[in-house]
C-alpha positions as protocol buffer text, in pm:
chain_id: "A"
residue {
  index: 1
  type: UNK
  ca { x: -15 y: 1 z: 11 }
}
residue {
  index: 2
  type: UNK
  ca { x: 135 y: 348 z: -84 }
}
residue {
  index: 3
  type: UNK
  ca { x: 140 y: 649 z: 138 }
}
residue {
  index: 4
  type: UNK
  ca { x: -67 y: 801 z: -39 }
}
residue {
  index: 5
  type: UNK
  ca { x: -328 y: 534 z: -41 }
}
residue {
  index: 6
  type: UNK
  ca { x: -238 y: 445 z: 353 }
}
residue {
  index: 7
  type: UNK
  ca { x: -354 y: 830 z: 396 }
}
residue {
  index: 8
  type: UNK
  ca { x: -664 y: 747 z: 235 }
}
residue {
  index: 9
  type: UNK
  ca { x: -702 y: 459 z: 403 }
}
residue {
  index: 10
  type: UNK
  ca { x: -680 y: 646 z: 754 }
}
residue {
  index: 11
  type: UNK
  ca { x: -946 y: 889 z: 644 }
}
residue {
  index: 12
  type: UNK
  ca { x: -1228 y: 711 z: 495 }
}
residue {
  index: 13
  type: UNK
  ca { x: -1192 y: 334 z: 773 }
}
residue {
  index: 14
  type: UNK
  ca { x: -1386 y: 443 z: 1059 }
}
residue {
  index: 15
  type: UNK
  ca { x: -1656 y: 719 z: 807 }
}
residue {
  index: 16
  type: UNK
  ca { x: -2028 y: 650 z: 937 }
}
residue {
  index: 17
  type: UNK
  ca { x: -2243 y: 495 z: 742 }
}
residue {
  index: 18
  type: UNK
  ca { x: -2564 y: 516 z: 744 }
}
residue {
  index: 19
  type: UNK
  ca { x: -2813 y: 161 z: 657 }
}
residue {
  index: 20
  type: UNK
  ca { x: -3206 y: 365 z: 541 }
}
residue {
  index: 21
  type: UNK
  ca { x: -3349 y: 237 z: 247 }
}
residue {
  index: 22
  type: UNK
  ca { x: -3586 y: -47 z: 352 }
}
residue {
  index: 23
  type: UNK
  ca { x: -3442 y: 7 z: 675 }
}
residue {
  index: 24
  type: UNK
  ca { x: -3686 y: 44 z: 977 }
}
residue {
  index: 25
  type: UNK
  ca { x: -3518 y: 218 z: 1224 }
}
residue {
  index: 26
  type: UNK
  ca { x: -3231 y: 312 z: 1004 }
}
residue {
  index: 27
  type: UNK
  ca { x: -2902 y: 164 z: 1154 }
}
residue {
  index: 28
  type: UNK
  ca { x: -2580 y: 352 z: 1182 }
}
residue {
  index: 29
  type: UNK
  ca { x: -2261 y: 195 z: 1147 }
}
residue {
  index: 30
  type: UNK
  ca { x: -1832 y: 195 z: 1062 }
}
residue {
  index: 31
  type: UNK
  ca { x: -1718 y: 183 z: 716 }
}
residue {
  index: 32
  type: UNK
  ca { x: -1453 y: -36 z: 828 }
}
residue {
  index: 33
  type: UNK
  ca { x: -1701 y: -321 z: 909 }
}
residue {
  index: 34
  type: UNK
  ca { x: -1778 y: -350 z: 504 }
}
residue {
  index: 35
  type: UNK
  ca { x: -1429 y: -479 z: 437 }
}
residue {
  index: 36
  type: UNK
  ca { x: -1403 y: -660 z: 800 }
}
residue {
  index: 37
  type: UNK
  ca { x: -1503 y: -993 z: 689 }
}
residue {
  index: 38
  type: UNK
  ca { x: -1461 y: -992 z: 304 }
}
residue {
  index: 39
  type: UNK
  ca { x: -1285 y: -729 z: 35 }
}
residue {
  index: 40
  type: UNK
  ca { x: -1486 y: -466 z: -92 }
}
residue {
  index: 41
  type: UNK
  ca { x: -1570 y: -186 z: -361 }
}
residue {
  index: 42
  type: UNK
  ca { x: -1711 y: 121 z: -285 }
}
residue {
  index: 43
  type: UNK
  ca { x: -1868 y: 358 z: -525 }
}
residue {
  index: 44
  type: UNK
  ca { x: -1865 y: 683 z: -447 }
}
residue {
  index: 45
  type: UNK
  ca { x: -2107 y: 871 z: -569 }
}
residue {
  index: 46
  type: UNK
  ca { x: -2224 y: 1200 z: -709 }
}
residue {
  index: 47
  type: UNK
  ca { x: -2602 y: 1260 z: -670 }
}
residue {
  index: 48
  type: UNK
  ca { x: -2849 y: 951 z: -679 }
}
residue {
  index: 49
  type: UNK
  ca { x: -3001 y: 1151 z: -1004 }
}
residue {
  index: 50
  type: UNK
  ca { x: -2692 y: 1174 z: -1176 }
}
residue {
  index: 51
  type: UNK
  ca { x: -2734 y: 985 z: -1557 }
}
residue {
  index: 52
  type: UNK
  ca { x: -2309 y: 952 z: -1500 }
}
residue {
  index: 53
  type: UNK
  ca { x: -2362 y: 767 z: -1163 }
}
residue {
  index: 54
  type: UNK
  ca { x: -2574 y: 554 z: -1292 }
}
residue {
  index: 55
  type: UNK
  ca { x: -2447 y: 466 z: -1589 }
}
residue {
  index: 56
  type: UNK
  ca { x: -2158 y: 347 z: -1383 }
}
residue {
  index: 57
  type: UNK
  ca { x: -2299 y: 152 z: -1190 }
}
residue {
  index: 58
  type: UNK
  ca { x: -2447 y: -34 z: -1481 }
}
residue {
  index: 59
  type: UNK
  ca { x: -2169 y: -111 z: -1587 }
}
residue {
  index: 60
  type: UNK
  ca { x: -2054 y: -236 z: -1232 }
}
residue {
  index: 61
  type: UNK
  ca { x: -2404 y: -457 z: -1202 }
}
residue {
  index: 62
  type: UNK
  ca { x: -2322 y: -645 z: -1501 }
}
residue {
  index: 63
  type: UNK
  ca { x: -2000 y: -777 z: -1378 }
}
residue {
  index: 64
  type: UNK
  ca { x: -2134 y: -846 z: -1043 }
}
residue {
  index: 65
  type: UNK
  ca { x: -2223 y: -1208 z: -994 }
}
residue {
  index: 66
  type: UNK
  ca { x: -1879 y: -1260 z: -1116 }
}
residue {
  index: 67
  type: UNK
  ca { x: -1726 y: -985 z: -832 }
}
residue {
  index: 68
  type: UNK
  ca { x: -1929 y: -1111 z: -571 }
}
residue {
  index: 69
  type: UNK
  ca { x: -1959 y: -1530 z: -549 }
}
residue {
  index: 70
  type: UNK
  ca { x: -1664 y: -1593 z: -795 }
}
residue {
  index: 71
  type: UNK
  ca { x: -1402 y: -1308 z: -632 }
}
residue {
  index: 72
  type: UNK
  ca { x: -1533 y: -1242 z: -301 }
}
residue {
  index: 73
  type: UNK
  ca { x: -1619 y: -877 z: -267 }
}
residue {
  index: 74
  type: UNK
  ca { x: -1871 y: -675 z: -144 }
}
residue {
  index: 75
  type: UNK
  ca { x: -1972 y: -395 z: -333 }
}
residue {
  index: 76
  type: UNK
  ca { x: -2193 y: -102 z: -202 }
}
residue {
  index: 77
  type: UNK
  ca { x: -2304 y: 243 z: -335 }
}
residue {
  index: 78
  type: UNK
  ca { x: -2176 y: 571 z: -51 }
}
residue {
  index: 79
  type: UNK
  ca { x: -2357 y: 842 z: -149 }
}
residue {
  index: 80
  type: UNK
  ca { x: -2421 y: 1185 z: 77 }
}
residue {
  index: 81
  type: UNK
  ca { x: -2780 y: 1283 z: -12 }
}
residue {
  index: 82
  type: UNK
  ca { x: -3083 y: 1038 z: 54 }
}
residue {
  index: 83
  type: UNK
  ca { x: -3286 y: 1247 z: -273 }
}
residue {
  index: 84
  type: UNK
  ca { x: -3362 y: 1076 z: -505 }
}
residue {
  index: 85
  type: UNK
  ca { x: -3163 y: 764 z: -321 }
}
residue {
  index: 86
  type: UNK
  ca { x: -3452 y: 501 z: -328 }
}
residue {
  index: 87
  type: UNK
  ca { x: -3470 y: 522 z: -722 }
}
residue {
  index: 88
  type: UNK
  ca { x: -3089 y: 553 z: -788 }
}
residue {
  index: 89
  type: UNK
  ca { x: -3117 y: 138 z: -519 }
}
residue {
  index: 90
  type: UNK
  ca { x: -3421 y: 20 z: -704 }
}
residue {
  index: 91
  type: UNK
  ca { x: -3407 y: 115 z: -1126 }
}
residue {
  index: 92
  type: UNK
  ca { x: -3020 y: 203 z: -1150 }
}
residue {
  index: 93
  type: UNK
  ca { x: -2837 y: -45 z: -811 }
}
residue {
  index: 94
  type: UNK
  ca { x: -3027 y: -312 z: -893 }
}
residue {
  index: 95
  type: UNK
  ca { x: -3139 y: -357 z: -496 }
}
residue {
  index: 96
  type: UNK
  ca { x: -2757 y: -343 z: -402 }
}
residue {
  index: 97
  type: UNK
  ca { x: -2648 y: -226 z: -109 }
}
residue {
  index: 98
  type: UNK
  ca { x: -2652 y: 205 z: -35 }
}
residue {
  index: 99
  type: UNK
  ca { x: -2532 y: 404 z: 202 }
}
residue {
  index: 100
  type: UNK
  ca { x: -2587 y: 736 z: 320 }
}
residue {
  index: 101
  type: UNK
  ca { x: -2247 y: 964 z: 425 }
}
residue {
  index: 102
  type: UNK
  ca { x: -2376 y: 1251 z: 576 }
}
residue {
  index: 103
  type: UNK
  ca { x: -2004 y: 1377 z: 694 }
}
residue {
  index: 104
  type: UNK
  ca { x: -1892 y: 1301 z: 376 }
}
residue {
  index: 105
  type: UNK
  ca { x: -1620 y: 1147 z: 517 }
}
residue {
  index: 106
  type: UNK
  ca { x: -1515 y: 937 z: 191 }
}
residue {
  index: 107
  type: UNK
  ca { x: -1627 y: 1267 z: -79 }
}
residue {
  index: 108
  type: UNK
  ca { x: -1341 y: 1502 z: 181 }
}
residue {
  index: 109
  type: UNK
  ca { x: -1118 y: 1170 z: 137 }
}
residue {
  index: 110
  type: UNK
  ca { x: -1102 y: 1123 z: -240 }
}
residue {
  index: 111
  type: UNK
  ca { x: -1064 y: 1566 z: -208 }
}
residue {
  index: 112
  type: UNK
  ca { x: -715 y: 1494 z: -1 }
}
residue {
  index: 113
  type: UNK
  ca { x: -895 y: 1571 z: 285 }
}
residue {
  index: 114
  type: UNK
  ca { x: -1169 y: 1806 z: 205 }
}
residue {
  index: 115
  type: UNK
  ca { x: -1453 y: 1812 z: -91 }
}
residue {
  index: 116
  type: UNK
  ca { x: -1359 y: 1884 z: -438 }
}
residue {
  index: 117
  type: UNK
  ca { x: -1598 y: 2085 z: -596 }
}
residue {
  index: 118
  type: UNK
  ca { x: -1668 y: 2089 z: -1000 }
}
residue {
  index: 119
  type: UNK
  ca { x: -1636 y: 2410 z: -1129 }
}
residue {
  index: 120
  type: UNK
  ca { x: -1805 y: 2650 z: -1326 }
}
residue {
  index: 121
  type: UNK
  ca { x: -1539 y: 2600 z: -1595 }
}
residue {
  index: 122
  type: UNK
  ca { x: -1661 y: 2215 z: -1575 }
}
residue {
  index: 123
  type: UNK
  ca { x: -1990 y: 2309 z: -1724 }
}
residue {
  index: 124
  type: UNK
  ca { x: -1810 y: 2445 z: -2023 }
}
residue {
  index: 125
  type: UNK
  ca { x: -1551 y: 2202 z: -2104 }
}
residue {
  index: 126
  type: UNK
  ca { x: -1608 y: 2060 z: -2440 }
}
residue {
  index: 127
  type: UNK
  ca { x: -1514 y: 1692 z: -2222 }
}
residue {
  index: 128
  type: UNK
  ca { x: -1844 y: 1719 z: -1994 }
}
residue {
  index: 129
  type: UNK
  ca { x: -2086 y: 1840 z: -2356 }
}
residue {
  index: 130
  type: UNK
  ca { x: -1898 y: 1521 z: -2486 }
}
residue {
  index: 131
  type: UNK
  ca { x: -1985 y: 1305 z: -2198 }
}
residue {
  index: 132
  type: UNK
  ca { x: -2347 y: 1417 z: -2167 }
}
residue {
  index: 133
  type: UNK
  ca { x: -2347 y: 1311 z: -2521 }
}
residue {
  index: 134
  type: UNK
  ca { x: -2238 y: 982 z: -2439 }
}
residue {
  index: 135
  type: UNK
  ca { x: -2372 y: 942 z: -2145 }
}
residue {
  index: 136
  type: UNK
  ca { x: -2752 y: 957 z: -2404 }
}
residue {
  index: 137
  type: UNK
  ca { x: -2641 y: 728 z: -2627 }
}
residue {
  index: 138
  type: UNK
  ca { x: -2602 y: 485 z: -2282 }
}
residue {
  index: 139
  type: UNK
  ca { x: -3018 y: 428 z: -2285 }
}
residue {
  index: 140
  type: UNK
  ca { x: -2908 y: 535 z: -1903 }
}
residue {
  index: 141
  type: UNK
  ca { x: -3087 y: 838 z: -1800 }
}
residue {
  index: 142
  type: UNK
  ca { x: -3125 y: 1090 z: -1531 }
}
residue {
  index: 143
  type: UNK
  ca { x: -3174 y: 1442 z: -1432 }
}
residue {
  index: 144
  type: UNK
  ca { x: -2941 y: 1763 z: -1365 }
}
residue {
  index: 145
  type: UNK
  ca { x: -3109 y: 1950 z: -1139 }
}
residue {
  index: 146
  type: UNK
  ca { x: -3249 y: 1702 z: -873 }
}
residue {
  index: 147
  type: UNK
  ca { x: -2985 y: 1715 z: -608 }
}
residue {
  index: 148
  type: UNK
  ca { x: -2643 y: 1845 z: -493 }
}
residue {
  index: 149
  type: UNK
  ca { x: -2412 y: 1724 z: -787 }
}
residue {
  index: 150
  type: UNK
  ca { x: -2112 y: 1951 z: -819 }
}
residue {
  index: 151
  type: UNK
  ca { x: -1924 y: 1759 z: -513 }
}
residue {
  index: 152
  type: UNK
  ca { x: -1697 y: 1519 z: -721 }
}
residue {
  index: 153
  type: UNK
  ca { x: -1731 y: 1136 z: -573 }
}
residue {
  index: 154
  type: UNK
  ca { x: -1485 y: 859 z: -709 }
}
residue {
  index: 155
  type: UNK
  ca { x: -1406 y: 499 z: -612 }
}
residue {
  index: 156
  type: UNK
  ca { x: -1207 y: 283 z: -378 }
}
residue {
  index: 157
  type: UNK
  ca { x: -1119 y: -118 z: -375 }
}
residue {
  index: 158
  type: UNK
  ca { x: -1008 y: -245 z: -28 }
}
residue {
  index: 159
  type: UNK
  ca { x: -870 y: -522 z: 94 }
}
residue {
  index: 160
  type: UNK
  ca { x: -1000 y: -767 z: 401 }
}
residue {
  index: 161
  type: UNK
  ca { x: -928 y: -635 z: 712 }
}
residue {
  index: 162
  type: UNK
  ca { x: -687 y: -373 z: 791 }
}
residue {
  index: 163
  type: UNK
  ca { x: -497 y: -454 z: 451 }
}
residue {
  index: 164
  type: UNK
  ca { x: -550 y: -136 z: 305 }
}
residue {
  index: 165
  type: UNK
  ca { x: -595 y: 16 z: 4 }
}
residue {
  index: 166
  type: UNK
  ca { x: -563 y: -149 z: -384 }
}
residue {
  index: 167
  type: UNK
  ca { x: -682 y: 79 z: -609 }
}
residue {
  index: 168
  type: UNK
  ca { x: -931 y: 411 z: -598 }
}
residue {
  index: 169
  type: UNK
  ca { x: -1059 y: 616 z: -882 }
}
residue {
  index: 170
  type: UNK
  ca { x: -1090 y: 996 z: -812 }
}
residue {
  index: 171
  type: UNK
  ca { x: -1314 y: 1189 z: -1019 }
}
residue {
  index: 172
  type: UNK
  ca { x: -1172 y: 1483 z: -1179 }
}
residue {
  index: 173
  type: UNK
  ca { x: -1427 y: 1515 z: -1483 }
}
residue {
  index: 174
  type: UNK
  ca { x: -1731 y: 1563 z: -1504 }
}
residue {
  index: 175
  type: UNK
  ca { x: -1913 y: 1195 z: -1672 }
}
residue {
  index: 176
  type: UNK
  ca { x: -1512 y: 1018 z: -1612 }
}
residue {
  index: 177
  type: UNK
  ca { x: -1624 y: 665 z: -1523 }
}
residue {
  index: 178
  type: UNK
  ca { x: -1428 y: 439 z: -1335 }
}
residue {
  index: 179
  type: UNK
  ca { x: -1245 y: 145 z: -1650 }
}
residue {
  index: 180
  type: UNK
  ca { x: -1385 y: -160 z: -1536 }
}
residue {
  index: 181
  type: UNK
  ca { x: -1156 y: -371 z: -1665 }
}
residue {
  index: 182
  type: UNK
  ca { x: -881 y: -201 z: -1425 }
}
residue {
  index: 183
  type: UNK
  ca { x: -1179 y: -267 z: -1122 }
}
residue {
  index: 184
  type: UNK
  ca { x: -1199 y: -620 z: -1276 }
}
residue {
  index: 185
  type: UNK
  ca { x: -820 y: -655 z: -1256 }
}
residue {
  index: 186
  type: UNK
  ca { x: -760 y: -547 z: -950 }
}
residue {
  index: 187
  type: UNK
  ca { x: -1007 y: -769 z: -806 }
}
residue {
  index: 188
  type: UNK
  ca { x: -844 y: -1040 z: -925 }
}
residue {
  index: 189
  type: UNK
  ca { x: -479 y: -963 z: -808 }
}
residue {
  index: 190
  type: UNK
  ca { x: -667 y: -889 z: -481 }
}
residue {
  index: 191
  type: UNK
  ca { x: -910 y: -1210 z: -439 }
}
residue {
  index: 192
  type: UNK
  ca { x: -684 y: -1421 z: -682 }
}
residue {
  index: 193
  type: UNK
  ca { x: -887 y: -1534 z: -944 }
}
residue {
  index: 194
  type: UNK
  ca { x: -813 y: -1585 z: -1282 }
}
residue {
  index: 195
  type: UNK
  ca { x: -1019 y: -1404 z: -1520 }
}
residue {
  index: 196
  type: UNK
  ca { x: -1139 y: -1592 z: -1816 }
}
residue {
  index: 197
  type: UNK
  ca { x: -1034 y: -1415 z: -2122 }
}
residue {
  index: 198
  type: UNK
  ca { x: -1420 y: -1431 z: -2227 }
}
residue {
  index: 199
  type: UNK
  ca { x: -1473 y: -1216 z: -1905 }
}
residue {
  index: 200
  type: UNK
  ca { x: -1144 y: -969 z: -2002 }
}
residue {
  index: 201
  type: UNK
  ca { x: -1282 y: -941 z: -2342 }
}
residue {
  index: 202
  type: UNK
  ca { x: -1630 y: -810 z: -2234 }
}
residue {
  index: 203
  type: UNK
  ca { x: -1491 y: -568 z: -2041 }
}
residue {
  index: 204
  type: UNK
  ca { x: -1283 y: -422 z: -2276 }
}
residue {
  index: 205
  type: UNK
  ca { x: -1603 y: -415 z: -2516 }
}
residue {
  index: 206
  type: UNK
  ca { x: -1812 y: -222 z: -2335 }
}
residue {
  index: 207
  type: UNK
  ca { x: -1500 y: 43 z: -2253 }
}
residue {
  index: 208
  type: UNK
  ca { x: -1466 y: 57 z: -2644 }
}
residue {
  index: 209
  type: UNK
  ca { x: -1860 y: 143 z: -2662 }
}
residue {
  index: 210
  type: UNK
  ca { x: -1877 y: 416 z: -2398 }
}
residue {
  index: 211
  type: UNK
  ca { x: -1522 y: 563 z: -2600 }
}
residue {
  index: 212
  type: UNK
  ca { x: -1708 y: 528 z: -2981 }
}
residue {
  index: 213
  type: UNK
  ca { x: -2024 y: 738 z: -2788 }
}
residue {
  index: 214
  type: UNK
  ca { x: -1753 y: 965 z: -2633 }
}
residue {
  index: 215
  type: UNK
  ca { x: -1605 y: 982 z: -3043 }
}
residue {
  index: 216
  type: UNK
  ca { x: -1918 y: 1012 z: -3200 }
}
residue {
  index: 217
  type: UNK
  ca { x: -2072 y: 1272 z: -2974 }
}
residue {
  index: 218
  type: UNK
  ca { x: -1738 y: 1489 z: -3022 }
}
residue {
  index: 219
  type: UNK
  ca { x: -1817 y: 1434 z: -3382 }
}
residue {
  index: 220
  type: UNK
  ca { x: -2184 y: 1484 z: -3453 }
}
residue {
  index: 221
  type: UNK
  ca { x: -2140 y: 1869 z: -3290 }
}
residue {
  index: 222
  type: UNK
  ca { x: -2476 y: 1917 z: -3256 }
}
residue {
  index: 223
  type: UNK
  ca { x: -2741 y: 1936 z: -3000 }
}
residue {
  index: 224
  type: UNK
  ca { x: -2883 y: 1582 z: -2807 }
}
residue {
  index: 225
  type: UNK
  ca { x: -3177 y: 1622 z: -2604 }
}
residue {
  index: 226
  type: UNK
  ca { x: -3407 y: 1330 z: -2438 }
}
residue {
  index: 227
  type: UNK
  ca { x: -3596 y: 1406 z: -2126 }
}
residue {
  index: 228
  type: UNK
  ca { x: -3478 y: 1635 z: -1882 }
}
residue {
  index: 229
  type: UNK
  ca { x: -3186 y: 1612 z: -1970 }
}
residue {
  index: 230
  type: UNK
  ca { x: -3023 y: 1802 z: -2242 }
}
residue {
  index: 231
  type: UNK
  ca { x: -2686 y: 1940 z: -2375 }
}
residue {
  index: 232
  type: UNK
  ca { x: -2550 y: 2223 z: -2599 }
}
residue {
  index: 233
  type: UNK
  ca { x: -2234 y: 2142 z: -2771 }
}
residue {
  index: 234
  type: UNK
  ca { x: -1955 y: 2333 z: -2709 }
}
residue {
  index: 235
  type: UNK
  ca { x: -1933 y: 2562 z: -3072 }
}
residue {
  index: 236
  type: UNK
  ca { x: -2318 y: 2695 z: -2973 }
}
residue {
  index: 237
  type: UNK
  ca { x: -2191 y: 2832 z: -2639 }
}
């Protein structure tokens, strides 16, 4: 574990999370309980209604059986607001574990000790518009205005017990997704379960599809809207 990973682990292990969905009464626990008995993937999302966040967990969910049943991992989502959480969990995360980080401890850890906010500059970067059009082509929908979506998230892969962090992905551009092939590679290394060629190729095909949608969006350079999701190309800003 690198010094940086050690700092991140120290920052997240005692974060208090709340189990609040489909749970009465709500219960709280320390984050380290998640990986106490098995390694874990913790997906830290910006906003339950965020179309990019929904797209990312859909991709991870496609590999859930491999990651959980064959590799022995636990996969959870952490969010910093409850608004839209039930829809996110049941319609996009396939009912997977979803917890509330009231203190935003995971988000502060990813930001190096403080929250990392998307700036106004992020909203006019061509990358955001291309990512938005890419998302539209993915078929996964969300909304732009419901909740706080400016706090960057990311992803952690944590080893069992106190062995620390194996991998972290920090979101620095709105709409960038953690590469699924890298997630599977690290999970394979941690678990000792070899990836089959077919699984590797499937993950790479997903990444190619994501990139192709982004390339198509960049090439199109035109407005595309669907429901409450709409993007203007940089040339028309």
